[in-house]
Amino acid sequence: MSIQTVRLLTGTRMPLIGLGTWKSSPGQVRQAVEVAIDNGYRLIDCAYMYQNEDEVGAGINSRIQKGVVKREDMFVVTKLWGTFHAPEDVKPGLLKSLDSLKLDYVDLYLMHSPMGFKKTESLSTQLEYSDVDYVTTWKAMEKLVDEGLVKTIGVSNFNTSQLERLMSLANIKPVVNQVELHPYLMQPKLVQYCKSKGIILMAYSPFGSPDRPFQRTDQDPVSLLENPVINEIANKYGKTAAQVLLRLHVQRNIVVIPKSATPSRIVQNAELFDCNLAEEDIKKLEGLNRNWRAVKWEVGHPPHKFYPFNED
C-alpha cells in the first residue's frame, strides 16, 4: 500500500495518513501498530498523556527488528503534556516518552495544548493551572531540536491568535497544528490561516470521536458515521462513510490519524488514494459544519487563561 505524503516547512515529507492511538485499549496498541506498519503505515501518533507509549514503541521496534521497516522510514509523533510546560521540565518530559518508546528521537514533538498545569507525580492527579506561557515552553522545545532529540516541533489545539503570537516570537516555526477536524467542525478560518503560513494541519477525531468516554449530551448531532449525507456520498464512490471522512482531509493535504485496533479497519482506513471527491460532494460535506466539538478540553472553571476554543 502506497501512502501519499505532504511537505513540512523543514522540507521533510510526512505521510498523509497515520495510526492514532488515543483511547486504544491496553494490550491492543502493540498489535495495532504492528498491523499498521505491516500494511504500509509509516506515521504513528501517540502522546505521554495516552499512557501507552510503551506499547507503541514495542510495536515499532518489533517491526524494525524483523526488518519490515527501518527507523529512518518511520515518522513517530508524540506530545509534551501540560504538566511539563515549565522550561526545566520540557526535556525531562520528552525523555520519559523516549524511554517508554525505546527510541533515540521522535520525528515530531507537539505541545499537546497551550494550557500549562502544575507538575504532578501522576496523570490521575487533579490538574491545577500553571501560569507558564506557552511561548516560554516553546523556547525550551526548540533546544530539543538543537540537541537532536526531536527532528522537528509543532503544536496541538492552538487557535489562530495563539499561532500568530507564537510565530512572531519563535526561532523555529511550528510545522504542524494538530486539531479536531471533521464535517461538524470544519474550522475554515484556522484552516486558511495555517495554509497561508505553511503549517500543516493534522486532524484528530476525524469520525467525531464516537467512542469518547465523556461530554455526551442530548444535543449531540447524529454520529458522522451514520449521517445520511455522508453515507450517500460513500455509496456513490463505493467507499465507507469512514473512508469519505478521511478522504475529505487528505484531498486538502491535511494529515489524518484515525484510531483503530481492528486489523481490517486499519487497512481499510488507508485505502483512500484511488478516488477523488467531486467539488459538489466536498461542498455537501462542508455544509454539515455546525461548529460542534467532540473534545472540548474543559479541564476546570473558570477556563485556563490560554484556553484555545473561545475563538476559531
PDB file of C-alpha atoms in Angstrom:
ATOM      1  CA  MET A   1       0.000   0.000   0.000  1.00  0.00           C
ATOM      2  CA  SER A   2       1.403   3.386  -1.009  1.00  0.00           C
ATOM      3  CA  ILE A   3       0.508   6.354   1.209  1.00  0.00           C
ATOM      4  CA  GLN A   4       0.979   9.859  -0.146  1.00  0.00           C
ATOM      5  CA  THR A   5       2.962  12.474   1.786  1.00  0.00           C
ATOM      6  CA  VAL A   6       2.938  16.201   2.421  1.00  0.00           C
ATOM      7  CA  ARG A   7       5.950  18.504   2.725  1.00  0.00           C
ATOM      8  CA  LEU A   8       6.681  20.235   6.037  1.00  0.00           C
ATOM      9  CA  LEU A   9       8.329  23.661   6.345  1.00  0.00           C
ATOM     10  CA  THR A  10      11.598  21.851   7.105  1.00  0.00           C
ATOM     11  CA  GLY A  11      11.435  20.010   3.789  1.00  0.00           C
ATOM     12  CA  THR A  12      10.723  16.675   5.457  1.00  0.00           C
ATOM     13  CA  ARG A  13       7.922  14.568   3.978  1.00  0.00           C
ATOM     14  CA  MET A  14       5.146  13.454   6.341  1.00  0.00           C
ATOM     15  CA  PRO A  15       2.600  10.732   5.484  1.00  0.00           C
ATOM     16  CA  LEU A  16      -0.942  12.000   4.936  1.00  0.00           C
ATOM     17  CA  ILE A  17      -2.460   9.203   6.992  1.00  0.00           C
ATOM     18  CA  GLY A  18      -1.233   7.608  10.184  1.00  0.00           C
ATOM     19  CA  LEU A  19      -2.401   5.476  13.060  1.00  0.00           C
ATOM     20  CA  GLY A  20      -3.910   7.294  16.017  1.00  0.00           C
ATOM     21  CA  THR A  21      -3.591   5.673  19.446  1.00  0.00           C
ATOM     22  CA  TRP A  22      -5.754   7.833  21.757  1.00  0.00           C
ATOM     23  CA  LYS A  23      -8.318   5.673  23.587  1.00  0.00           C
ATOM     24  CA  SER A  24      -6.775   2.420  22.325  1.00  0.00           C
ATOM     25  CA  SER A  25      -7.276  -0.251  24.982  1.00  0.00           C
ATOM     26  CA  PRO A  26      -4.243  -1.572  26.876  1.00  0.00           C
ATOM     27  CA  GLY A  27      -2.966  -4.728  25.262  1.00  0.00           C
ATOM     28  CA  GLN A  28      -4.298  -3.776  21.827  1.00  0.00           C
ATOM     29  CA  VAL A  29      -1.947  -0.948  20.931  1.00  0.00           C
ATOM     30  CA  ARG A  30       1.127  -3.007  20.068  1.00  0.00           C
ATOM     31  CA  GLN A  31      -0.820  -5.257  17.704  1.00  0.00           C
ATOM     32  CA  ALA A  32      -2.478  -2.245  16.048  1.00  0.00           C
ATOM     33  CA  VAL A  33       0.923  -0.624  15.453  1.00  0.00           C
ATOM     34  CA  GLU A  34       2.353  -3.844  14.035  1.00  0.00           C
ATOM     35  CA  VAL A  35      -0.629  -4.360  11.709  1.00  0.00           C
ATOM     36  CA  ALA A  36      -0.411  -0.750  10.554  1.00  0.00           C
ATOM     37  CA  ILE A  37       3.306  -0.967   9.755  1.00  0.00           C
ATOM     38  CA  ASP A  38       2.872  -4.335   8.036  1.00  0.00           C
ATOM     39  CA  ASN A  39       0.279  -2.683   5.781  1.00  0.00           C
ATOM     40  CA  GLY A  40       2.252   0.372   4.763  1.00  0.00           C
ATOM     41  CA  TYR A  41       1.655   2.894   7.535  1.00  0.00           C
ATOM     42  CA  ARG A  42       4.735   4.872   8.474  1.00  0.00           C
ATOM     43  CA  LEU A  43       3.166   7.597  10.675  1.00  0.00           C
ATOM     44  CA  ILE A  44       2.271   6.663  14.255  1.00  0.00           C
ATOM     45  CA  ASP A  45       0.772   9.294  16.575  1.00  0.00           C
ATOM     46  CA  CYS A  46       0.964   8.933  20.348  1.00  0.00           C
ATOM     47  CA  ALA A  47       1.306  11.043  23.492  1.00  0.00           C
ATOM     48  CA  TYR A  48       2.593  10.865  27.047  1.00  0.00           C
ATOM     49  CA  MET A  49      -0.972  11.513  28.221  1.00  0.00           C
ATOM     50  CA  TYR A  50      -2.347   8.436  26.418  1.00  0.00           C
ATOM     51  CA  GLN A  51      -0.265   6.221  28.734  1.00  0.00           C
ATOM     52  CA  ASN A  52       0.511   3.696  26.001  1.00  0.00           C
ATOM     53  CA  GLU A  53       3.854   4.850  24.595  1.00  0.00           C
ATOM     54  CA  ASP A  54       5.466   1.628  25.837  1.00  0.00           C
ATOM     55  CA  GLU A  55       3.156  -0.459  23.645  1.00  0.00           C
ATOM     56  CA  VAL A  56       3.582   1.906  20.701  1.00  0.00           C
ATOM     57  CA  GLY A  57       7.343   1.632  21.000  1.00  0.00           C
ATOM     58  CA  ALA A  58       7.194  -2.152  21.329  1.00  0.00           C
ATOM     59  CA  GLY A  59       5.179  -2.367  18.112  1.00  0.00           C
ATOM     60  CA  ILE A  60       7.544  -0.079  16.206  1.00  0.00           C
ATOM     61  CA  ASN A  61      10.682  -1.788  17.465  1.00  0.00           C
ATOM     62  CA  SER A  62       9.373  -5.273  16.727  1.00  0.00           C
ATOM     63  CA  ARG A  63       8.915  -4.300  13.080  1.00  0.00           C
ATOM     64  CA  ILE A  64      12.355  -2.678  12.920  1.00  0.00           C
ATOM     65  CA  GLN A  65      13.953  -5.803  14.396  1.00  0.00           C
ATOM     66  CA  LYS A  66      12.115  -8.037  11.910  1.00  0.00           C
ATOM     67  CA  GLY A  67      13.335  -5.924   9.008  1.00  0.00           C
ATOM     68  CA  VAL A  68       9.852  -4.831   7.956  1.00  0.00           C
ATOM     69  CA  VAL A  69      10.868  -1.184   8.218  1.00  0.00           C
ATOM     70  CA  LYS A  70      13.888   0.972   9.064  1.00  0.00           C
ATOM     71  CA  ARG A  71      13.736   3.566  11.820  1.00  0.00           C
ATOM     72  CA  GLU A  72      14.507   6.353   9.349  1.00  0.00           C
ATOM     73  CA  ASP A  73      11.442   5.379   7.306  1.00  0.00           C
ATOM     74  CA  MET A  74       9.102   5.812  10.268  1.00  0.00           C
ATOM     75  CA  PHE A  75       7.510   9.113  11.306  1.00  0.00           C
ATOM     76  CA  VAL A  76       6.809   8.981  15.040  1.00  0.00           C
ATOM     77  CA  VAL A  77       4.835  11.748  16.744  1.00  0.00           C
ATOM     78  CA  THR A  78       4.389  12.233  20.471  1.00  0.00           C
ATOM     79  CA  LYS A  79       3.366  15.138  22.680  1.00  0.00           C
ATOM     80  CA  LEU A  80       4.510  17.204  25.638  1.00  0.00           C
ATOM     81  CA  TRP A  81       1.851  17.099  28.346  1.00  0.00           C
ATOM     82  CA  GLY A  82       0.825  20.302  30.168  1.00  0.00           C
ATOM     83  CA  THR A  83       2.456  19.338  33.477  1.00  0.00           C
ATOM     84  CA  PHE A  84       5.847  19.620  31.740  1.00  0.00           C
ATOM     85  CA  HIS A  85       5.410  23.194  30.457  1.00  0.00           C
ATOM     86  CA  ALA A  86       7.921  24.769  32.850  1.00  0.00           C
ATOM     87  CA  PRO A  87      11.114  25.154  30.779  1.00  0.00           C
ATOM     88  CA  GLU A  88      13.173  22.999  33.140  1.00  0.00           C
ATOM     89  CA  ASP A  89      10.612  20.175  32.779  1.00  0.00           C
ATOM     90  CA  VAL A  90      10.379  20.102  28.974  1.00  0.00           C
ATOM     91  CA  LYS A  91      13.410  17.905  28.348  1.00  0.00           C
ATOM     92  CA  PRO A  92      12.596  15.503  31.223  1.00  0.00           C
ATOM     93  CA  GLY A  93       9.081  15.211  29.790  1.00  0.00           C
ATOM     94  CA  LEU A  94      10.469  14.209  26.403  1.00  0.00           C
ATOM     95  CA  LEU A  95      12.977  11.801  27.946  1.00  0.00           C
ATOM     96  CA  LYS A  96      10.113   9.985  29.706  1.00  0.00           C
ATOM     97  CA  SER A  97       8.463   9.491  26.320  1.00  0.00           C
ATOM     98  CA  LEU A  98      11.671   8.372  24.624  1.00  0.00           C
ATOM     99  CA  ASP A  99      12.318   5.902  27.434  1.00  0.00           C
ATOM    100  CA  SER A 100       8.825   4.421  27.070  1.00  0.00           C
ATOM    101  CA  LEU A 101       9.083   4.310  23.279  1.00  0.00           C
ATOM    102  CA  LYS A 102      12.630   2.909  23.426  1.00  0.00           C
ATOM    103  CA  LEU A 103      13.636   5.348  20.691  1.00  0.00           C
ATOM    104  CA  ASP A 104      16.569   7.758  20.435  1.00  0.00           C
ATOM    105  CA  TYR A 105      14.462  10.524  18.905  1.00  0.00           C
ATOM    106  CA  VAL A 106      10.975  11.349  17.652  1.00  0.00           C
ATOM    107  CA  ASP A 107      10.272  12.847  14.257  1.00  0.00           C
ATOM    108  CA  LEU A 108       7.738  15.386  15.511  1.00  0.00           C
ATOM    109  CA  TYR A 109       7.179  16.631  19.073  1.00  0.00           C
ATOM    110  CA  LEU A 110       3.977  18.548  19.697  1.00  0.00           C
ATOM    111  CA  MET A 111       2.947  20.772  22.592  1.00  0.00           C
ATOM    112  CA  HIS A 112      -0.298  18.972  23.473  1.00  0.00           C
ATOM    113  CA  SER A 113      -2.127  22.232  24.157  1.00  0.00           C
ATOM    114  CA  PRO A 114      -1.261  25.832  25.012  1.00  0.00           C
ATOM    115  CA  MET A 115      -2.508  25.244  28.570  1.00  0.00           C
ATOM    116  CA  GLY A 116       0.067  24.518  31.258  1.00  0.00           C
ATOM    117  CA  PHE A 117      -0.599  22.721  34.542  1.00  0.00           C
ATOM    118  CA  LYS A 118       1.282  22.405  37.786  1.00  0.00           C
ATOM    119  CA  LYS A 119       3.682  19.494  37.959  1.00  0.00           C
ATOM    120  CA  THR A 120       2.205  16.277  39.357  1.00  0.00           C
ATOM    121  CA  GLU A 121       3.532  12.826  40.104  1.00  0.00           C
ATOM    122  CA  SER A 122       0.667  11.051  38.368  1.00  0.00           C
ATOM    123  CA  LEU A 123      -1.682  11.617  35.439  1.00  0.00           C
ATOM    124  CA  SER A 124      -4.561  10.676  37.732  1.00  0.00           C
ATOM    125  CA  THR A 125      -3.899  13.697  39.968  1.00  0.00           C
ATOM    126  CA  GLN A 126      -6.374  16.580  39.704  1.00  0.00           C
ATOM    127  CA  LEU A 127      -4.959  19.208  37.336  1.00  0.00           C
ATOM    128  CA  GLU A 128      -4.165  22.686  38.638  1.00  0.00           C
ATOM    129  CA  TYR A 129      -3.470  25.584  36.279  1.00  0.00           C
ATOM    130  CA  SER A 130       0.011  26.997  35.969  1.00  0.00           C
ATOM    131  CA  ASP A 131       0.930  30.436  34.638  1.00  0.00           C
ATOM    132  CA  VAL A 132       3.702  29.218  32.348  1.00  0.00           C
ATOM    133  CA  ASP A 133       3.481  30.979  28.993  1.00  0.00           C
ATOM    134  CA  TYR A 134       3.358  28.570  26.045  1.00  0.00           C
ATOM    135  CA  VAL A 135       5.981  30.738  24.310  1.00  0.00           C
ATOM    136  CA  THR A 136       8.378  30.006  27.182  1.00  0.00           C
ATOM    137  CA  THR A 137       7.623  26.310  26.781  1.00  0.00           C
ATOM    138  CA  TRP A 138       8.228  26.568  23.044  1.00  0.00           C
ATOM    139  CA  LYS A 139      11.663  28.108  23.566  1.00  0.00           C
ATOM    140  CA  ALA A 140      12.614  25.053  25.625  1.00  0.00           C
ATOM    141  CA  MET A 141      11.251  22.762  22.905  1.00  0.00           C
ATOM    142  CA  GLU A 142      13.447  24.497  20.330  1.00  0.00           C
ATOM    143  CA  LYS A 143      16.500  23.338  22.287  1.00  0.00           C
ATOM    144  CA  LEU A 144      15.389  19.735  21.831  1.00  0.00           C
ATOM    145  CA  VAL A 145      15.781  20.166  18.071  1.00  0.00           C
ATOM    146  CA  ASP A 146      19.295  21.552  18.576  1.00  0.00           C
ATOM    147  CA  GLU A 147      20.143  18.508  20.713  1.00  0.00           C
ATOM    148  CA  GLY A 148      18.879  16.067  18.080  1.00  0.00           C
ATOM    149  CA  LEU A 149      16.276  14.543  20.403  1.00  0.00           C
ATOM    150  CA  VAL A 150      13.459  15.606  18.088  1.00  0.00           C
ATOM    151  CA  LYS A 151      13.599  16.220  14.351  1.00  0.00           C
ATOM    152  CA  THR A 152      11.049  18.997  14.391  1.00  0.00           C
ATOM    153  CA  ILE A 153       8.368  20.556  16.609  1.00  0.00           C
ATOM    154  CA  GLY A 154       4.776  21.661  16.395  1.00  0.00           C
ATOM    155  CA  VAL A 155       1.662  22.319  18.434  1.00  0.00           C
ATOM    156  CA  SER A 156      -1.784  20.908  19.076  1.00  0.00           C
ATOM    157  CA  ASN A 157      -5.088  22.596  19.940  1.00  0.00           C
ATOM    158  CA  PHE A 158      -3.801  26.118  19.184  1.00  0.00           C
ATOM    159  CA  ASN A 159      -6.138  28.767  17.807  1.00  0.00           C
ATOM    160  CA  THR A 160      -5.247  31.352  15.169  1.00  0.00           C
ATOM    161  CA  SER A 161      -4.302  34.118  17.617  1.00  0.00           C
ATOM    162  CA  GLN A 162      -2.058  31.791  19.602  1.00  0.00           C
ATOM    163  CA  LEU A 163      -0.354  30.601  16.428  1.00  0.00           C
ATOM    164  CA  GLU A 164       0.137  34.192  15.265  1.00  0.00           C
ATOM    165  CA  ARG A 165       1.757  35.152  18.566  1.00  0.00           C
ATOM    166  CA  LEU A 166       3.957  32.052  18.617  1.00  0.00           C
ATOM    167  CA  MET A 167       5.064  32.553  15.006  1.00  0.00           C
ATOM    168  CA  SER A 168       6.124  36.120  15.791  1.00  0.00           C
ATOM    169  CA  LEU A 169       8.351  35.068  18.699  1.00  0.00           C
ATOM    170  CA  ALA A 170       9.664  31.641  17.664  1.00  0.00           C
ATOM    171  CA  ASN A 171      13.103  30.896  16.263  1.00  0.00           C
ATOM    172  CA  ILE A 172      11.782  27.602  14.887  1.00  0.00           C
ATOM    173  CA  LYS A 173       8.323  27.875  13.354  1.00  0.00           C
ATOM    174  CA  PRO A 174       5.745  25.199  14.246  1.00  0.00           C
ATOM    175  CA  VAL A 175       5.417  22.817  11.316  1.00  0.00           C
ATOM    176  CA  VAL A 176       2.133  21.221  12.437  1.00  0.00           C
ATOM    177  CA  ASN A 177      -1.014  22.129  14.363  1.00  0.00           C
ATOM    178  CA  GLN A 178      -2.949  19.020  15.393  1.00  0.00           C
ATOM    179  CA  VAL A 179      -6.619  19.825  15.989  1.00  0.00           C
ATOM    180  CA  GLU A 180     -10.075  18.261  15.875  1.00  0.00           C
ATOM    181  CA  LEU A 181     -11.404  18.394  12.315  1.00  0.00           C
ATOM    182  CA  HIS A 182     -14.424  16.755  10.666  1.00  0.00           C
ATOM    183  CA  PRO A 183     -17.567  17.907   8.797  1.00  0.00           C
ATOM    184  CA  TYR A 184     -19.251  19.065  12.018  1.00  0.00           C
ATOM    185  CA  LEU A 185     -16.156  21.165  12.875  1.00  0.00           C
ATOM    186  CA  MET A 186     -14.580  22.443   9.649  1.00  0.00           C
ATOM    187  CA  GLN A 187     -12.757  25.442  11.221  1.00  0.00           C
ATOM    188  CA  PRO A 188     -12.343  27.354   7.918  1.00  0.00           C
ATOM    189  CA  LYS A 189     -10.581  30.371   9.497  1.00  0.00           C
ATOM    190  CA  LEU A 190      -7.959  28.185  11.189  1.00  0.00           C
ATOM    191  CA  VAL A 191      -7.511  26.018   8.091  1.00  0.00           C
ATOM    192  CA  GLN A 192      -6.954  29.052   5.876  1.00  0.00           C
ATOM    193  CA  TYR A 193      -4.530  30.654   8.342  1.00  0.00           C
ATOM    194  CA  CYS A 194      -2.412  27.518   8.655  1.00  0.00           C
ATOM    195  CA  LYS A 195      -2.369  27.091   4.883  1.00  0.00           C
ATOM    196  CA  SER A 196      -1.199  30.696   4.439  1.00  0.00           C
ATOM    197  CA  LYS A 197       1.713  30.129   6.860  1.00  0.00           C
ATOM    198  CA  GLY A 198       2.758  26.701   5.592  1.00  0.00           C
ATOM    199  CA  ILE A 199       1.654  24.999   8.821  1.00  0.00           C
ATOM    200  CA  ILE A 200       0.352  21.503   8.113  1.00  0.00           C
ATOM    201  CA  LEU A 201      -2.890  20.622   9.860  1.00  0.00           C
ATOM    202  CA  MET A 202      -3.231  17.212  11.442  1.00  0.00           C
ATOM    203  CA  ALA A 203      -6.812  16.090  12.063  1.00  0.00           C
ATOM    204  CA  TYR A 204      -7.685  14.111  15.179  1.00  0.00           C
ATOM    205  CA  SER A 205     -11.120  12.618  15.910  1.00  0.00           C
ATOM    206  CA  PRO A 206     -11.978  12.554  12.173  1.00  0.00           C
ATOM    207  CA  PHE A 207     -15.082  10.455  12.928  1.00  0.00           C
ATOM    208  CA  GLY A 208     -16.251  12.803  15.695  1.00  0.00           C
ATOM    209  CA  SER A 209     -14.849  10.554  18.442  1.00  0.00           C
ATOM    210  CA  PRO A 210     -17.990   8.370  18.781  1.00  0.00           C
ATOM    211  CA  ASP A 211     -16.269   6.255  21.450  1.00  0.00           C
ATOM    212  CA  ARG A 212     -15.248   9.178  23.651  1.00  0.00           C
ATOM    213  CA  PRO A 213     -15.942   8.452  27.330  1.00  0.00           C
ATOM    214  CA  PHE A 214     -17.118  11.953  28.229  1.00  0.00           C
ATOM    215  CA  GLN A 215     -19.120  15.062  27.282  1.00  0.00           C
ATOM    216  CA  ARG A 216     -22.128  13.322  25.750  1.00  0.00           C
ATOM    217  CA  THR A 217     -25.372  15.324  25.700  1.00  0.00           C
ATOM    218  CA  ASP A 218     -28.837  15.029  24.199  1.00  0.00           C
ATOM    219  CA  GLN A 219     -27.855  17.861  21.857  1.00  0.00           C
ATOM    220  CA  ASP A 220     -25.099  15.844  20.168  1.00  0.00           C
ATOM    221  CA  PRO A 221     -25.694  15.503  16.417  1.00  0.00           C
ATOM    222  CA  VAL A 222     -26.161  12.135  14.753  1.00  0.00           C
ATOM    223  CA  SER A 223     -22.891  10.214  14.503  1.00  0.00           C
ATOM    224  CA  LEU A 224     -20.865  11.194  11.448  1.00  0.00           C
ATOM    225  CA  LEU A 225     -20.612   7.518  10.501  1.00  0.00           C
ATOM    226  CA  GLU A 226     -24.418   7.325  10.424  1.00  0.00           C
ATOM    227  CA  ASN A 227     -25.047  10.697   8.772  1.00  0.00           C
ATOM    228  CA  PRO A 228     -27.207  10.146   5.642  1.00  0.00           C
ATOM    229  CA  VAL A 229     -25.393  12.780   3.563  1.00  0.00           C
ATOM    230  CA  ILE A 230     -22.031  11.151   4.230  1.00  0.00           C
ATOM    231  CA  ASN A 231     -23.374   7.665   3.550  1.00  0.00           C
ATOM    232  CA  GLU A 232     -24.955   8.814   0.287  1.00  0.00           C
ATOM    233  CA  ILE A 233     -21.576  10.140  -0.864  1.00  0.00           C
ATOM    234  CA  ALA A 234     -19.893   6.918   0.296  1.00  0.00           C
ATOM    235  CA  ASN A 235     -22.277   4.818  -1.783  1.00  0.00           C
ATOM    236  CA  LYS A 236     -21.559   6.980  -4.824  1.00  0.00           C
ATOM    237  CA  TYR A 237     -17.838   6.163  -4.672  1.00  0.00           C
ATOM    238  CA  GLY A 238     -18.111   2.599  -3.425  1.00  0.00           C
ATOM    239  CA  LYS A 239     -16.443   3.615  -0.164  1.00  0.00           C
ATOM    240  CA  THR A 240     -17.388   3.500   3.508  1.00  0.00           C
ATOM    241  CA  ALA A 241     -18.511   6.556   5.451  1.00  0.00           C
ATOM    242  CA  ALA A 242     -15.206   6.385   7.347  1.00  0.00           C
ATOM    243  CA  GLN A 243     -13.215   6.453   4.108  1.00  0.00           C
ATOM    244  CA  VAL A 244     -15.141   9.507   2.870  1.00  0.00           C
ATOM    245  CA  LEU A 245     -14.438  11.335   6.147  1.00  0.00           C
ATOM    246  CA  LEU A 246     -10.731  10.552   5.827  1.00  0.00           C
ATOM    247  CA  ARG A 247     -10.562  11.337   2.100  1.00  0.00           C
ATOM    248  CA  LEU A 248     -12.006  14.806   2.785  1.00  0.00           C
ATOM    249  CA  HIS A 249      -8.843  15.636   4.721  1.00  0.00           C
ATOM    250  CA  VAL A 250      -6.129  14.024   2.623  1.00  0.00           C
ATOM    251  CA  GLN A 251      -7.581  15.608  -0.518  1.00  0.00           C
ATOM    252  CA  ARG A 252      -6.900  19.001   1.126  1.00  0.00           C
ATOM    253  CA  ASN A 253      -3.365  17.996   2.234  1.00  0.00           C
ATOM    254  CA  ILE A 254      -4.490  17.651   5.844  1.00  0.00           C
ATOM    255  CA  VAL A 255      -2.856  14.753   7.694  1.00  0.00           C
ATOM    256  CA  VAL A 256      -5.353  12.471   9.410  1.00  0.00           C
ATOM    257  CA  ILE A 257      -4.827   9.929  12.209  1.00  0.00           C
ATOM    258  CA  PRO A 258      -7.807   7.587  12.659  1.00  0.00           C
ATOM    259  CA  LYS A 259      -7.630   5.261  15.650  1.00  0.00           C
ATOM    260  CA  SER A 260      -8.491   1.591  15.258  1.00  0.00           C
ATOM    261  CA  ALA A 261      -7.447  -1.677  16.841  1.00  0.00           C
ATOM    262  CA  THR A 262      -9.275  -3.784  14.242  1.00  0.00           C
ATOM    263  CA  PRO A 263      -6.845  -5.056  11.574  1.00  0.00           C
ATOM    264  CA  SER A 264      -9.359  -4.914   8.701  1.00  0.00           C
ATOM    265  CA  ARG A 265     -10.306  -1.321   9.528  1.00  0.00           C
ATOM    266  CA  ILE A 266      -6.678  -0.257   9.858  1.00  0.00           C
ATOM    267  CA  VAL A 267      -6.126  -1.479   6.298  1.00  0.00           C
ATOM    268  CA  GLN A 268      -9.406  -0.020   5.023  1.00  0.00           C
ATOM    269  CA  ASN A 269      -8.724   3.393   6.548  1.00  0.00           C
ATOM    270  CA  ALA A 270      -5.658   3.828   4.332  1.00  0.00           C
ATOM    271  CA  GLU A 271      -7.370   2.818   1.083  1.00  0.00           C
ATOM    272  CA  LEU A 272      -8.066   6.445   0.158  1.00  0.00           C
ATOM    273  CA  PHE A 273      -5.812   7.253  -2.740  1.00  0.00           C
ATOM    274  CA  ASP A 274      -7.772   5.652  -5.573  1.00  0.00           C
ATOM    275  CA  CYS A 275     -10.588   8.213  -5.742  1.00  0.00           C
ATOM    276  CA  ASN A 276     -11.204  11.962  -5.682  1.00  0.00           C
ATOM    277  CA  LEU A 277     -14.270  13.556  -4.133  1.00  0.00           C
ATOM    278  CA  ALA A 278     -16.049  15.852  -6.574  1.00  0.00           C
ATOM    279  CA  GLU A 279     -16.294  19.524  -5.644  1.00  0.00           C
ATOM    280  CA  GLU A 280     -20.071  19.198  -5.247  1.00  0.00           C
ATOM    281  CA  ASP A 281     -19.586  16.422  -2.704  1.00  0.00           C
ATOM    282  CA  ILE A 282     -16.953  18.398  -0.784  1.00  0.00           C
ATOM    283  CA  LYS A 283     -19.433  21.293  -0.587  1.00  0.00           C
ATOM    284  CA  LYS A 284     -22.091  18.921   0.778  1.00  0.00           C
ATOM    285  CA  LEU A 285     -19.667  17.802   3.478  1.00  0.00           C
ATOM    286  CA  GLU A 286     -18.689  21.394   4.280  1.00  0.00           C
ATOM    287  CA  GLY A 287     -22.392  22.195   4.546  1.00  0.00           C
ATOM    288  CA  LEU A 288     -22.660  19.887   7.545  1.00  0.00           C
ATOM    289  CA  ASN A 289     -20.484  22.236   9.630  1.00  0.00           C
ATOM    290  CA  ARG A 290     -22.110  23.255  12.913  1.00  0.00           C
ATOM    291  CA  ASN A 291     -19.026  24.226  14.962  1.00  0.00           C
ATOM    292  CA  TRP A 292     -19.605  21.188  17.182  1.00  0.00           C
ATOM    293  CA  ARG A 293     -16.675  19.840  19.191  1.00  0.00           C
ATOM    294  CA  ALA A 294     -16.429  16.290  20.458  1.00  0.00           C
ATOM    295  CA  VAL A 295     -13.347  17.136  22.561  1.00  0.00           C
ATOM    296  CA  LYS A 296     -13.837  20.422  24.403  1.00  0.00           C
ATOM    297  CA  TRP A 297     -10.769  20.363  26.679  1.00  0.00           C
ATOM    298  CA  GLU A 298     -12.774  21.819  29.555  1.00  0.00           C
ATOM    299  CA  VAL A 299     -10.434  20.966  32.408  1.00  0.00           C
ATOM    300  CA  GLY A 300     -11.641  23.455  35.017  1.00  0.00           C
ATOM    301  CA  HIS A 301     -13.668  26.545  35.855  1.00  0.00           C
ATOM    302  CA  PRO A 302     -13.042  29.312  35.149  1.00  0.00           C
ATOM    303  CA  PRO A 303     -11.292  28.334  31.915  1.00  0.00           C
ATOM    304  CA  HIS A 304      -7.500  28.392  31.718  1.00  0.00           C
ATOM    305  CA  LYS A 305      -6.145  31.763  30.569  1.00  0.00           C
ATOM    306  CA  PHE A 306      -4.779  30.055  27.455  1.00  0.00           C
ATOM    307  CA  TYR A 307      -7.950  28.032  26.761  1.00  0.00           C
ATOM    308  CA  PRO A 308      -7.951  27.925  22.954  1.00  0.00           C
ATOM    309  CA  PHE A 309     -11.557  27.321  21.940  1.00  0.00           C
ATOM    310  CA  ASN A 310     -13.151  30.696  22.606  1.00  0.00           C
ATOM    311  CA  GLU A 311     -12.325  31.591  19.019  1.00  0.00           C
ATOM    312  CA  ASP A 312     -11.973  29.852  15.623  1.00  0.00           C
TER     313      ASP A 312
END
